[in-house]
Coordinates of C-alpha atoms in Angstrom, one line a residue:
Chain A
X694 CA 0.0 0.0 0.0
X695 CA 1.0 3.4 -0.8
X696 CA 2.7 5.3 2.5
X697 CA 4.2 7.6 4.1
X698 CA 6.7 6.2 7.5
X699 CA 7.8 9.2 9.7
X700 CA 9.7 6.3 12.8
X701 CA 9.7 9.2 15.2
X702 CA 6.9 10.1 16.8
X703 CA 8.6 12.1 19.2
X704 CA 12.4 13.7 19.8
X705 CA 14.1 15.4 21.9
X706 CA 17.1 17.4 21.3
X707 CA 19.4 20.0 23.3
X708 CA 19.6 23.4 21.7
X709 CA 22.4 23.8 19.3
X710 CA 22.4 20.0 18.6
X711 CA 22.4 18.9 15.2
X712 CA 18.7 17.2 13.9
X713 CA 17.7 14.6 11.7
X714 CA 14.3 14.0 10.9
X715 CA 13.3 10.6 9.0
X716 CA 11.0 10.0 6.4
X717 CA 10.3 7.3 4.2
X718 CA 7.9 6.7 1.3
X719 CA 6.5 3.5 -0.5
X720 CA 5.3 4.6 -3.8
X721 CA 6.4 3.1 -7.5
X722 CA 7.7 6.2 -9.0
X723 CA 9.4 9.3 -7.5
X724 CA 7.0 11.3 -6.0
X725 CA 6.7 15.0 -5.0
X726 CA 8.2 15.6 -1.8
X727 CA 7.7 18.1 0.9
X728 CA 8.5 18.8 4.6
X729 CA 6.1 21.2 6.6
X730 CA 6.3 22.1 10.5
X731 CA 3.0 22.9 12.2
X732 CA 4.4 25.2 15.3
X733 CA 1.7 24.7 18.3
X734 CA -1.8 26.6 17.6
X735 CA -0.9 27.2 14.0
X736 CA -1.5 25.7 10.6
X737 CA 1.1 24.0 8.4
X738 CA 3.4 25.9 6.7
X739 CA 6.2 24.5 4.8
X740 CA 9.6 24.5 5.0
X741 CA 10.9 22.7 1.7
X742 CA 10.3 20.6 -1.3
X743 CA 11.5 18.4 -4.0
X744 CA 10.7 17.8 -7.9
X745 CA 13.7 16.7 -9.0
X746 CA 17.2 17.6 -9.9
X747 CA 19.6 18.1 -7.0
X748 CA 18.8 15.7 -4.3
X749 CA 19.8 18.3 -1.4
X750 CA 17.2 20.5 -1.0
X751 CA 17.9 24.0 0.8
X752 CA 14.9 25.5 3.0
X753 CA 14.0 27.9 5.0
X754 CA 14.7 28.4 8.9
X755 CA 18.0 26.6 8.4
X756 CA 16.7 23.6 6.8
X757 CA 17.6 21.2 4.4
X758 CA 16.3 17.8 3.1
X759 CA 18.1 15.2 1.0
X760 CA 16.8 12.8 -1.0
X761 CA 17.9 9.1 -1.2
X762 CA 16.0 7.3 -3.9
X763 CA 17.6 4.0 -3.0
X764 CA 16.1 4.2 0.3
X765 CA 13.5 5.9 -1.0
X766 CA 13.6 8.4 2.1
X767 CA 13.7 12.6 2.4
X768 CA 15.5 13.0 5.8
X769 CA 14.9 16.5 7.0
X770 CA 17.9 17.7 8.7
X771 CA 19.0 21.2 10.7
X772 CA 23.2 21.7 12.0
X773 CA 22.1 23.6 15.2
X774 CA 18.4 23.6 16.7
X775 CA 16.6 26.8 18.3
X776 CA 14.4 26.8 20.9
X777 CA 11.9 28.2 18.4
X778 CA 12.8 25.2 16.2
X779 CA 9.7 23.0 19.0
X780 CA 7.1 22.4 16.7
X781 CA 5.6 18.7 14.9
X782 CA 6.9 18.4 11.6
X783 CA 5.2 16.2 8.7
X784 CA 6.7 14.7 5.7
X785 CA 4.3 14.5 2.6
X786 CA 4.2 13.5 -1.0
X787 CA 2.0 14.0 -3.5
X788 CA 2.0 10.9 -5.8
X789 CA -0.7 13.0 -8.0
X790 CA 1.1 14.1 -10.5
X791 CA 0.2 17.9 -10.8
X792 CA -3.2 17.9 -8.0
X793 CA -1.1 18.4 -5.2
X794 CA -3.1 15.5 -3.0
X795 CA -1.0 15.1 -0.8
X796 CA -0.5 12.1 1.6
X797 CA 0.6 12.7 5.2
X798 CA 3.1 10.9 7.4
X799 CA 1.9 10.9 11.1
X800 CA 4.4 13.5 12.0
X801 CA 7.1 13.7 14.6
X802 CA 6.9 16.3 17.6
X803 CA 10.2 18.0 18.4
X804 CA 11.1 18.6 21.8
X805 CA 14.2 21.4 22.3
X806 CA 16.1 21.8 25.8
X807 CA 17.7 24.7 26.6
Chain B
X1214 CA 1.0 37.1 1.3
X1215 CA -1.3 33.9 0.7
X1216 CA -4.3 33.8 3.2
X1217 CA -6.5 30.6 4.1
X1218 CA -8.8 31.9 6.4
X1219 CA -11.1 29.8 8.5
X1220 CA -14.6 30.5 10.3
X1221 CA -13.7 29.6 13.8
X1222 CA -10.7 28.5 15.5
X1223 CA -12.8 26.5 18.0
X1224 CA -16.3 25.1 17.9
X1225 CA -18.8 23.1 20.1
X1226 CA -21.4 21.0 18.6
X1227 CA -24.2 18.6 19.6
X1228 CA -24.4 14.8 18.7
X1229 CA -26.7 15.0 15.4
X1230 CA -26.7 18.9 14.8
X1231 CA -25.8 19.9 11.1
X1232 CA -21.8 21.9 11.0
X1233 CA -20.5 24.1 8.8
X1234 CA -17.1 25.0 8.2
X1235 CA -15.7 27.8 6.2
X1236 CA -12.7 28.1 4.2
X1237 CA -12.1 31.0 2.1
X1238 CA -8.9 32.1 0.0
X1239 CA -7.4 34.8 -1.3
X1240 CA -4.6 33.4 -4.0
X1241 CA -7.5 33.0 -6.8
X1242 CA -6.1 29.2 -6.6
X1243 CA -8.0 26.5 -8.4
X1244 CA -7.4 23.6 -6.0
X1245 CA -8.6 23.8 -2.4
X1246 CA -8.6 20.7 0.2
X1247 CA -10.2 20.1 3.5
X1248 CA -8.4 17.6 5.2
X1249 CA -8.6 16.3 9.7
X1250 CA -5.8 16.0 12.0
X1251 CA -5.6 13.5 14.9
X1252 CA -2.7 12.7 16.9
X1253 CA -1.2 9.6 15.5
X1254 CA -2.3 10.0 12.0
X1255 CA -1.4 12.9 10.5
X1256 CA -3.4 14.4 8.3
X1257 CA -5.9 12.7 6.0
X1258 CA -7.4 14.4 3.1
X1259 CA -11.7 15.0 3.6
X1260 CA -12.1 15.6 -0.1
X1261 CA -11.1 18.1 -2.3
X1262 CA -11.9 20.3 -5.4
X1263 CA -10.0 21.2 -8.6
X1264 CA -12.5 24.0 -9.5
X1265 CA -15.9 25.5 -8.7
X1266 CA -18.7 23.0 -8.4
X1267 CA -16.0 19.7 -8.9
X1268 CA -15.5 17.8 -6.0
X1269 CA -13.5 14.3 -5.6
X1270 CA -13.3 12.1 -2.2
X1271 CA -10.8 11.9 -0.8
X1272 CA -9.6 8.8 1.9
X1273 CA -12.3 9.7 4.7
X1274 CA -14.9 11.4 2.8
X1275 CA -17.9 9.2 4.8
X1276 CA -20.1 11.4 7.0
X1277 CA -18.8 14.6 5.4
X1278 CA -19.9 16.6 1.9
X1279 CA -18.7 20.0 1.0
X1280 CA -19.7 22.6 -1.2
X1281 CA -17.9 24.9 -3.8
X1282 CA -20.5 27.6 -5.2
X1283 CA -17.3 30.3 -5.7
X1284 CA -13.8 29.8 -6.5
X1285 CA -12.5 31.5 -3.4
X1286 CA -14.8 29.3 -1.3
X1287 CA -14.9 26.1 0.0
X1288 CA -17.3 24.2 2.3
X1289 CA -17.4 21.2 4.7
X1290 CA -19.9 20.0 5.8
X1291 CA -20.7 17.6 9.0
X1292 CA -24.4 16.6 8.1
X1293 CA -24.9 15.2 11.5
X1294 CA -22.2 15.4 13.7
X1295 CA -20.9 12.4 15.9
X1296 CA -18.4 12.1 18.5
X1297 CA -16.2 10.4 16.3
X1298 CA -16.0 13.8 14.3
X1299 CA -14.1 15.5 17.1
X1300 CA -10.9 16.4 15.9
X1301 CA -8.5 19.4 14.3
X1302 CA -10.2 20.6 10.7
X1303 CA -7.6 22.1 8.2
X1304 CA -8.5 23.7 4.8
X1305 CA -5.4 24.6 2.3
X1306 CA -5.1 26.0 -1.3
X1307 CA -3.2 25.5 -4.1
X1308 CA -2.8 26.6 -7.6
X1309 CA -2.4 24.1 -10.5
X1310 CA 1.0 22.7 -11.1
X1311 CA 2.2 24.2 -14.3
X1312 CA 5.7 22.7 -15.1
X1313 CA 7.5 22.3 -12.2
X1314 CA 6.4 25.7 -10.8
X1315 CA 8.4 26.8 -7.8
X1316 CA 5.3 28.0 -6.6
X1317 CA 3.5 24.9 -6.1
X1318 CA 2.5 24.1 -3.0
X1319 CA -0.5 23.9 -0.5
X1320 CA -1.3 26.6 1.7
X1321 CA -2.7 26.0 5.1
X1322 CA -5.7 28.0 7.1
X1323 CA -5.3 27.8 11.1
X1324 CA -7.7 24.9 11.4
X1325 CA -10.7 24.5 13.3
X1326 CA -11.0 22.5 16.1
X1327 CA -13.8 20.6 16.8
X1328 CA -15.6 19.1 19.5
X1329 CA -18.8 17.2 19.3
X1330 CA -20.4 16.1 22.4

């Protein structure tokens, strides 16, 4: 069945500690890829995406994403964490091809310690 | 800036009372979406629409319809709520992909949360 794997449901990290956020997909083809963070009382908003081309993706806040298509995963990483950073973060693809529907992965909650 | 506005940020509803929940944006973008957000799961797609009056299921379209009269506009509606309906509402936009337009992307309202007792 088509999917969407985020393992983490929750981590923790200290600030300034590097991040890594996992996300793996089971569809045939490359899908579209995208990371957004939903910060607490807020909607989604997103932070970066992939079409193709370069498989390191640059976003915003400090973000970037690469993508493995052997493992068929779009890793969501950050070198130093904020405070600010706290927020649940979802990894989506759109396997539409041009509709934008979106599927979800259950999304992992970052916890940041001072 | 691209606005998804909502009708309420929090609502209270009976067992079998008829909801409405409102979605409007501002981006003139063909594609809107209205999807629910539970701990756990993510966020699973209600239905959605590629243009005024068109309408498609999505993955948990039972015990919700919506409505699309205006392209800014977008609808859903809990015929007759049930507790199983309580849960975080989100409603985002988009505009057709054209290409591989750096613009394409969904954009999300504050959500409604619901509670039906």
């Amino acid at each position: 069945a088509q999917s969407v794997t985020q393992p983490d449901i929750h981590i923790t990290v200290s600030e300034g500690a590097s991040l890594e956020l996992r996300c793996n997909y089971s569809y045939g083809a490359t899908p579209y890829l995208f990371w957004y963070v939903q910060s607490p009382g807020q909607g989604l908003q997103l932070l970066l995406k992939y079409f193709s081309g370069d498989t390191l993706v640059q976003g915003i806040k400090g973000f970037e994403a690469e993508f493995k298509r052997s493992q068929s995963s779009f890793n969501l990483r950050k070198p130093s964490v904020h405070w600010s950073d706290a927020a649940e973060y979802f990894c989506a693809v759109d396997p539409s091809g041009g509709y934008n529907k979106l599927i979800f992965g259950a999304g992992t909650r970052l916890a940041v310690h001072p | 800036d691209v606005k998804v506005t909502q009708s309420s940020r929090y609502l209270v509803k009976r067992t079998g009372e008829k909801v409405f929940l409102e979605c409007v944006q501002d981006m003139d973008h063909e594609n809107m979406f209205w999807y629910r957000q539970d701990p756990g799961l993510g966020l699973r797609l209600i239905y959605f629409s590629y243009d005024v009056k068109m309408k498609e299921k999505g993955d948990i379209p039972e015990g919700y319809s919506v409505s699309r009269e205006k392209k800014e506009r977008f609808s859903l509606i809990l015929e007759s709520a049930s507790t199983n309906q309580t849960s975080m509402y989100l409603c985002a936009s988009s505009s057709l992909m054209v290409g591989l337009s750096l613009s394409y992307e969904q954009y999300f309202g504050p959500g409604t949360r619901l509670t039906v007792t």
